[in-house]
Amino acid sequence: MPSTRDFYDDLARDYHLLFADWDASTARQAAVLDTLVRRHLGAGPHRVLDCSCGIGTQAIGLARAGYDVVGSDLSPRAAARATAEAAARGIGLPTAAADMRRLPFAPSVFDVVVSADNSLAHLLCAQDVAAALGDMRRVLRDGGLLVLTVRDYDELRRTRPTSTPPQVTETPDGRVITFQLWHWHEDGERYDLEHFQLIPAGDGWTVRRRTATSWALPRAQLTRLLTEAGCTDVTWHAPEATGFYQPVVTCQVRRAST
C-alpha cells in the first residue's frame, strides 16, 4: 500500500474538491478554532503552528483572522500548495515539509499547535501517537494550547461502516463526487480506506483512487496519551457545541517550575 505521504502528495491537487466551497470552509473552520483559542488564551495575536496543514484549510483561515501562522505537513506538495493558495489571497504562510513526530522547530515557540482533519489517525500505534504529541508539546510555550480534531471513533468502532456518504462539489466542468470505502482489519481498530474522486471528463468520468490506512483511536486512549505527554485540562468538544464537522479536543501545556 502507498505511504501516507504518497496519499497526500497525490491528493494535494484535488483536496479543495472535498468541500462544496473550500474558501467558505476555511473561514467557517477558523471561526470555530478562534473561539476555542480565545476561550483558553484570550485575545491574541497568537503564534500558531498547524502541523498537518495540508493545502491550508485551517491555516489560511486563521491567518486571515489575524493569527501569526506557520504550517507544516508530511506532504511536500500539500505544504507548497498551502503557501501558494495563501499568497494568491494576499496572505503570508511559511510552510515546511515535516513529519509531526519530528517537528523542525525550536522548543516553546508557539502559543497554539493545531492538527485537524483526523490527521493523527494516520499514526498506527500508540508509540507513534505519543511521539507526535510529545513533539507538539515540546514546541508549545508554557500554558500553550493544543487543538486536535478527530473522527468520532468510539461510534465508528461500534458500527464499523464500510463507506462514507458521497460529497458532491459543483465545478465549472461539472460535478465532482468524492467518497471512501473502508476495509476494517481483523483487530477492529484499523482500516484501509480507498478514497475515490469522480472527475467529469466529457460525457464520462475520470476516476482517481488513492489508498491509506488509519487507526480508529478511541477517545479514552487518546485522552490518556495526551495526559501521559504532559498535557492538562483535556477537554472534548462535540460538533453540536462547536459547529465544527468533527469532535475537537483541546488541552494545555503546563511545565513544571524549576
Short mmCIF file of C-alpha atoms in Angstrom, two decimals:
data_model
loop_
_atom_site.label_atom_id
_atom_site.label_comp_id
_atom_site.label_asym_id
_atom_site.label_seq_id
_atom_site.Cartn_x
_atom_site.Cartn_y
_atom_site.Cartn_z
CA MET A 1 0.00 0.00 0.00
CA PRO A 2 1.32 3.52 -0.77
CA SER A 3 2.58 5.57 2.17
CA THR A 4 0.58 8.31 3.87
CA ARG A 5 2.88 10.83 2.22
CA ASP A 6 2.12 9.32 -1.21
CA PHE A 7 -1.61 9.55 -0.47
CA TYR A 8 -1.49 13.25 0.37
CA ASP A 9 1.03 14.14 -2.31
CA ASP A 10 -1.40 12.75 -4.85
CA LEU A 11 -4.47 14.30 -3.22
CA ALA A 12 -2.90 17.78 -2.91
CA ARG A 13 -4.11 18.96 -6.34
CA ASP A 14 -7.70 17.88 -5.64
CA TYR A 15 -8.04 18.43 -1.88
CA HIS A 16 -10.25 21.51 -2.24
CA LEU A 17 -12.80 19.34 -4.04
CA LEU A 18 -13.60 17.63 -0.72
CA PHE A 19 -15.60 20.75 0.12
CA ALA A 20 -18.66 22.24 -1.52
CA ASP A 21 -16.94 25.65 -1.13
CA TRP A 22 -13.36 25.43 0.12
CA ASP A 23 -12.89 29.16 0.77
CA ALA A 24 -16.09 29.30 2.81
CA SER A 25 -14.91 26.26 4.75
CA THR A 26 -11.58 27.90 5.61
CA ALA A 27 -13.43 30.87 7.11
CA ARG A 28 -16.01 28.75 8.93
CA GLN A 29 -13.45 26.40 10.49
CA ALA A 30 -11.18 29.28 11.51
CA ALA A 31 -14.09 30.94 13.31
CA VAL A 32 -14.63 27.82 15.43
CA LEU A 33 -10.94 27.44 16.20
CA ASP A 34 -10.64 31.16 17.01
CA THR A 35 -13.45 30.84 19.55
CA LEU A 36 -11.73 27.92 21.27
CA VAL A 37 -8.33 29.66 21.33
CA ARG A 38 -9.78 32.87 22.75
CA ARG A 39 -11.65 30.90 25.40
CA HIS A 40 -8.39 29.39 26.65
CA LEU A 41 -5.74 32.02 25.88
CA GLY A 42 -7.66 35.28 25.48
CA ALA A 43 -7.23 37.75 22.67
CA GLY A 44 -4.08 37.49 20.56
CA PRO A 45 -2.23 37.88 18.45
CA HIS A 46 -1.08 34.30 18.96
CA ARG A 47 1.60 32.36 17.10
CA VAL A 48 0.16 29.15 15.65
CA LEU A 49 1.69 26.01 14.18
CA ASP A 50 -0.63 23.96 12.00
CA CYS A 51 1.42 20.75 11.96
CA SER A 52 -0.81 18.91 9.46
CA CYS A 53 -1.70 21.93 7.36
CA GLY A 54 -2.49 20.14 4.11
CA ILE A 55 -3.31 22.76 1.48
CA GLY A 56 -4.10 25.34 4.18
CA THR A 57 -7.73 24.69 5.11
CA GLN A 58 -7.29 25.81 8.73
CA ALA A 59 -4.02 27.74 8.41
CA ILE A 60 -5.28 30.20 5.80
CA GLY A 61 -8.46 30.91 7.73
CA LEU A 62 -6.54 31.50 10.95
CA ALA A 63 -4.04 33.78 9.20
CA ARG A 64 -6.93 35.79 7.77
CA ALA A 65 -8.30 36.09 11.31
CA GLY A 66 -5.08 37.76 12.47
CA TYR A 67 -3.01 34.86 13.76
CA ASP A 68 0.71 34.51 13.00
CA VAL A 69 0.60 31.07 11.36
CA VAL A 70 3.29 28.62 10.29
CA GLY A 71 2.33 25.39 8.53
CA SER A 72 3.98 22.01 8.23
CA ASP A 73 2.81 18.80 6.60
CA LEU A 74 4.10 15.33 5.80
CA SER A 75 3.31 16.03 2.13
CA PRO A 76 5.69 18.48 0.43
CA ARG A 77 3.16 19.02 -2.35
CA ALA A 78 0.39 19.89 0.07
CA ALA A 79 2.60 22.27 2.05
CA ALA A 80 3.75 24.01 -1.13
CA ARG A 81 0.17 24.40 -2.29
CA ALA A 82 -0.81 25.89 1.10
CA THR A 83 1.81 28.60 0.67
CA ALA A 84 0.70 29.25 -2.91
CA GLU A 85 -3.00 29.39 -2.02
CA ALA A 86 -2.26 31.80 0.81
CA ALA A 87 -0.17 34.02 -1.45
CA ALA A 88 -2.96 34.11 -4.04
CA ARG A 89 -5.16 35.56 -1.29
CA GLY A 90 -2.58 38.11 -0.16
CA ILE A 91 -1.54 36.12 2.92
CA GLY A 92 1.95 35.11 4.00
CA LEU A 93 2.05 31.48 5.12
CA PRO A 94 5.51 29.92 5.52
CA THR A 95 5.39 26.13 5.41
CA ALA A 96 7.73 23.17 5.78
CA ALA A 97 7.55 19.53 4.80
CA ALA A 98 7.80 17.69 8.12
CA ASP A 99 6.64 14.61 9.99
CA MET A 100 4.61 15.65 13.06
CA ARG A 101 6.69 13.21 15.13
CA ARG A 102 9.83 15.23 14.33
CA LEU A 103 8.88 18.88 14.01
CA PRO A 104 11.69 21.16 12.77
CA PHE A 105 11.02 23.97 15.24
CA ALA A 106 12.67 25.18 18.43
CA PRO A 107 11.11 24.44 21.83
CA SER A 108 8.43 26.70 23.30
CA VAL A 109 7.98 28.95 20.26
CA PHE A 110 4.23 28.60 19.60
CA ASP A 111 1.17 29.67 21.58
CA VAL A 112 -1.06 27.17 19.75
CA VAL A 113 -0.48 23.93 17.86
CA VAL A 114 -3.28 22.65 15.62
CA SER A 115 -3.64 19.25 13.96
CA ALA A 116 -7.01 18.96 12.24
CA ASP A 117 -8.85 16.79 9.72
CA ASN A 118 -8.24 13.49 11.54
CA SER A 119 -4.53 13.61 10.67
CA LEU A 120 -3.47 11.93 13.90
CA ALA A 121 -5.27 8.74 12.82
CA HIS A 122 -2.59 8.03 10.21
CA LEU A 123 -0.23 7.17 13.07
CA LEU A 124 -0.98 3.50 13.54
CA CYS A 125 0.32 2.70 17.01
CA ALA A 126 0.42 4.28 20.45
CA GLN A 127 4.19 4.79 20.27
CA ASP A 128 3.89 6.96 17.13
CA VAL A 129 0.95 8.95 18.51
CA ALA A 130 2.88 9.54 21.73
CA ALA A 131 5.91 10.72 19.72
CA ALA A 132 3.78 13.21 17.81
CA LEU A 133 2.02 14.53 20.91
CA GLY A 134 5.35 14.83 22.69
CA ASP A 135 6.83 16.93 19.90
CA MET A 136 3.72 19.12 19.69
CA ARG A 137 4.08 19.71 23.43
CA ARG A 138 7.80 20.48 23.00
CA VAL A 139 7.19 23.36 20.59
CA LEU A 140 4.41 24.89 22.72
CA ARG A 141 5.17 27.53 25.31
CA ASP A 142 4.18 27.06 28.94
CA GLY A 143 0.41 27.47 29.05
CA GLY A 144 0.12 26.95 25.30
CA LEU A 145 -2.87 25.26 23.72
CA LEU A 146 -3.01 22.06 21.67
CA VAL A 147 -6.05 21.64 19.39
CA LEU A 148 -6.79 18.34 17.63
CA THR A 149 -9.78 17.33 15.52
CA VAL A 150 -10.54 13.63 15.00
CA ARG A 151 -13.36 11.40 13.88
CA ASP A 152 -15.80 10.03 16.47
CA TYR A 153 -14.05 6.69 16.61
CA ASP A 154 -15.96 5.41 19.63
CA GLU A 155 -19.09 5.35 17.48
CA LEU A 156 -17.30 4.21 14.33
CA ARG A 157 -15.67 1.26 16.06
CA ARG A 158 -19.11 0.22 17.25
CA THR A 159 -20.81 0.49 13.84
CA ARG A 160 -17.82 -0.32 11.59
CA PRO A 161 -19.12 1.48 8.48
CA THR A 162 -17.89 0.27 5.11
CA SER A 163 -18.20 3.60 3.28
CA THR A 164 -18.71 7.34 3.67
CA PRO A 165 -21.58 9.32 2.10
CA PRO A 166 -20.71 10.90 -1.26
CA GLN A 167 -19.68 14.55 -1.28
CA VAL A 168 -20.79 16.43 -4.40
CA THR A 169 -18.88 19.57 -5.40
CA GLU A 170 -20.02 21.79 -8.25
CA THR A 171 -17.18 22.96 -10.51
CA PRO A 172 -17.11 24.85 -13.83
CA ASP A 173 -16.57 21.49 -15.54
CA GLY A 174 -19.43 19.74 -13.73
CA ARG A 175 -19.98 17.83 -10.51
CA VAL A 176 -17.10 16.11 -8.70
CA ILE A 177 -18.12 13.20 -6.49
CA THR A 178 -15.92 12.09 -3.57
CA PHE A 179 -16.42 9.08 -1.29
CA GLN A 180 -14.47 6.45 0.63
CA LEU A 181 -14.67 2.69 1.08
CA TRP A 182 -13.41 1.35 4.42
CA HIS A 183 -11.92 -2.12 4.85
CA TRP A 184 -11.60 -2.93 8.55
CA HIS A 185 -8.70 -5.04 9.80
CA GLU A 186 -9.37 -8.12 11.88
CA ASP A 187 -8.25 -6.26 15.02
CA GLY A 188 -11.31 -3.99 14.69
CA GLU A 189 -9.11 -0.95 15.32
CA ARG A 190 -7.51 -0.13 11.99
CA TYR A 191 -8.91 0.15 8.49
CA ASP A 192 -7.67 0.64 4.96
CA LEU A 193 -9.52 3.37 3.13
CA GLU A 194 -9.98 3.67 -0.59
CA HIS A 195 -10.54 7.30 -1.50
CA PHE A 196 -12.37 7.84 -4.79
CA GLN A 197 -12.96 11.02 -6.77
CA LEU A 198 -15.06 11.01 -9.93
CA ILE A 199 -13.96 13.92 -12.10
CA PRO A 200 -16.06 14.98 -15.11
CA ALA A 201 -14.40 14.09 -18.43
CA GLY A 202 -16.55 14.84 -21.46
CA ASP A 203 -19.53 12.50 -21.40
CA GLY A 204 -17.89 10.29 -18.77
CA TRP A 205 -15.70 10.34 -15.68
CA THR A 206 -12.07 10.16 -14.73
CA VAL A 207 -11.74 8.04 -11.60
CA ARG A 208 -8.97 8.91 -9.15
CA ARG A 209 -8.33 6.27 -6.47
CA ARG A 210 -6.00 6.64 -3.52
CA THR A 211 -5.38 4.36 -0.54
CA ALA A 212 -4.22 4.86 3.04
CA THR A 213 -4.54 3.26 6.47
CA SER A 214 -5.97 4.81 9.65
CA TRP A 215 -6.20 3.87 13.32
CA ALA A 216 -9.63 4.28 14.89
CA LEU A 217 -8.21 5.69 18.11
CA PRO A 218 -10.79 5.70 20.95
CA ARG A 219 -11.42 8.83 22.95
CA ALA A 220 -10.26 7.35 26.27
CA GLN A 221 -6.99 6.14 24.78
CA LEU A 222 -6.22 9.49 23.12
CA THR A 223 -7.06 11.27 26.37
CA ARG A 224 -4.64 9.00 28.22
CA LEU A 225 -1.89 9.58 25.65
CA LEU A 226 -2.37 13.34 25.93
CA THR A 227 -2.12 13.17 29.71
CA GLU A 228 0.99 11.00 29.51
CA ALA A 229 2.51 13.56 27.10
CA GLY A 230 2.22 16.19 29.82
CA CYS A 231 -0.99 17.92 28.74
CA THR A 232 -3.58 19.12 31.24
CA ASP A 233 -7.22 20.20 31.11
CA VAL A 234 -8.01 17.71 28.33
CA THR A 235 -11.48 18.66 27.07
CA TRP A 236 -13.59 17.16 24.30
CA HIS A 237 -15.92 19.43 22.32
CA ALA A 238 -18.78 17.85 20.37
CA PRO A 239 -19.70 19.08 16.87
CA GLU A 240 -23.12 20.10 18.21
CA ALA A 241 -21.41 22.51 20.62
CA THR A 242 -18.78 23.99 18.29
CA GLY A 243 -20.21 23.79 14.77
CA PHE A 244 -17.02 22.02 13.65
CA TYR A 245 -17.57 18.96 11.48
CA GLN A 246 -15.51 16.66 13.76
CA PRO A 247 -15.04 16.34 17.52
CA VAL A 248 -12.36 18.71 18.80
CA VAL A 249 -10.09 18.03 21.78
CA THR A 250 -8.18 20.82 23.50
CA CYS A 251 -5.55 20.70 26.23
CA GLN A 252 -2.83 22.91 27.63
CA VAL A 253 0.86 22.52 28.41
CA ARG A 254 1.94 23.20 31.98
CA ARG A 255 5.67 22.93 32.53
CA ALA A 256 7.00 22.14 35.98
CA SER A 257 8.61 25.15 37.65
CA THR A 258 12.29 24.91 38.44
#
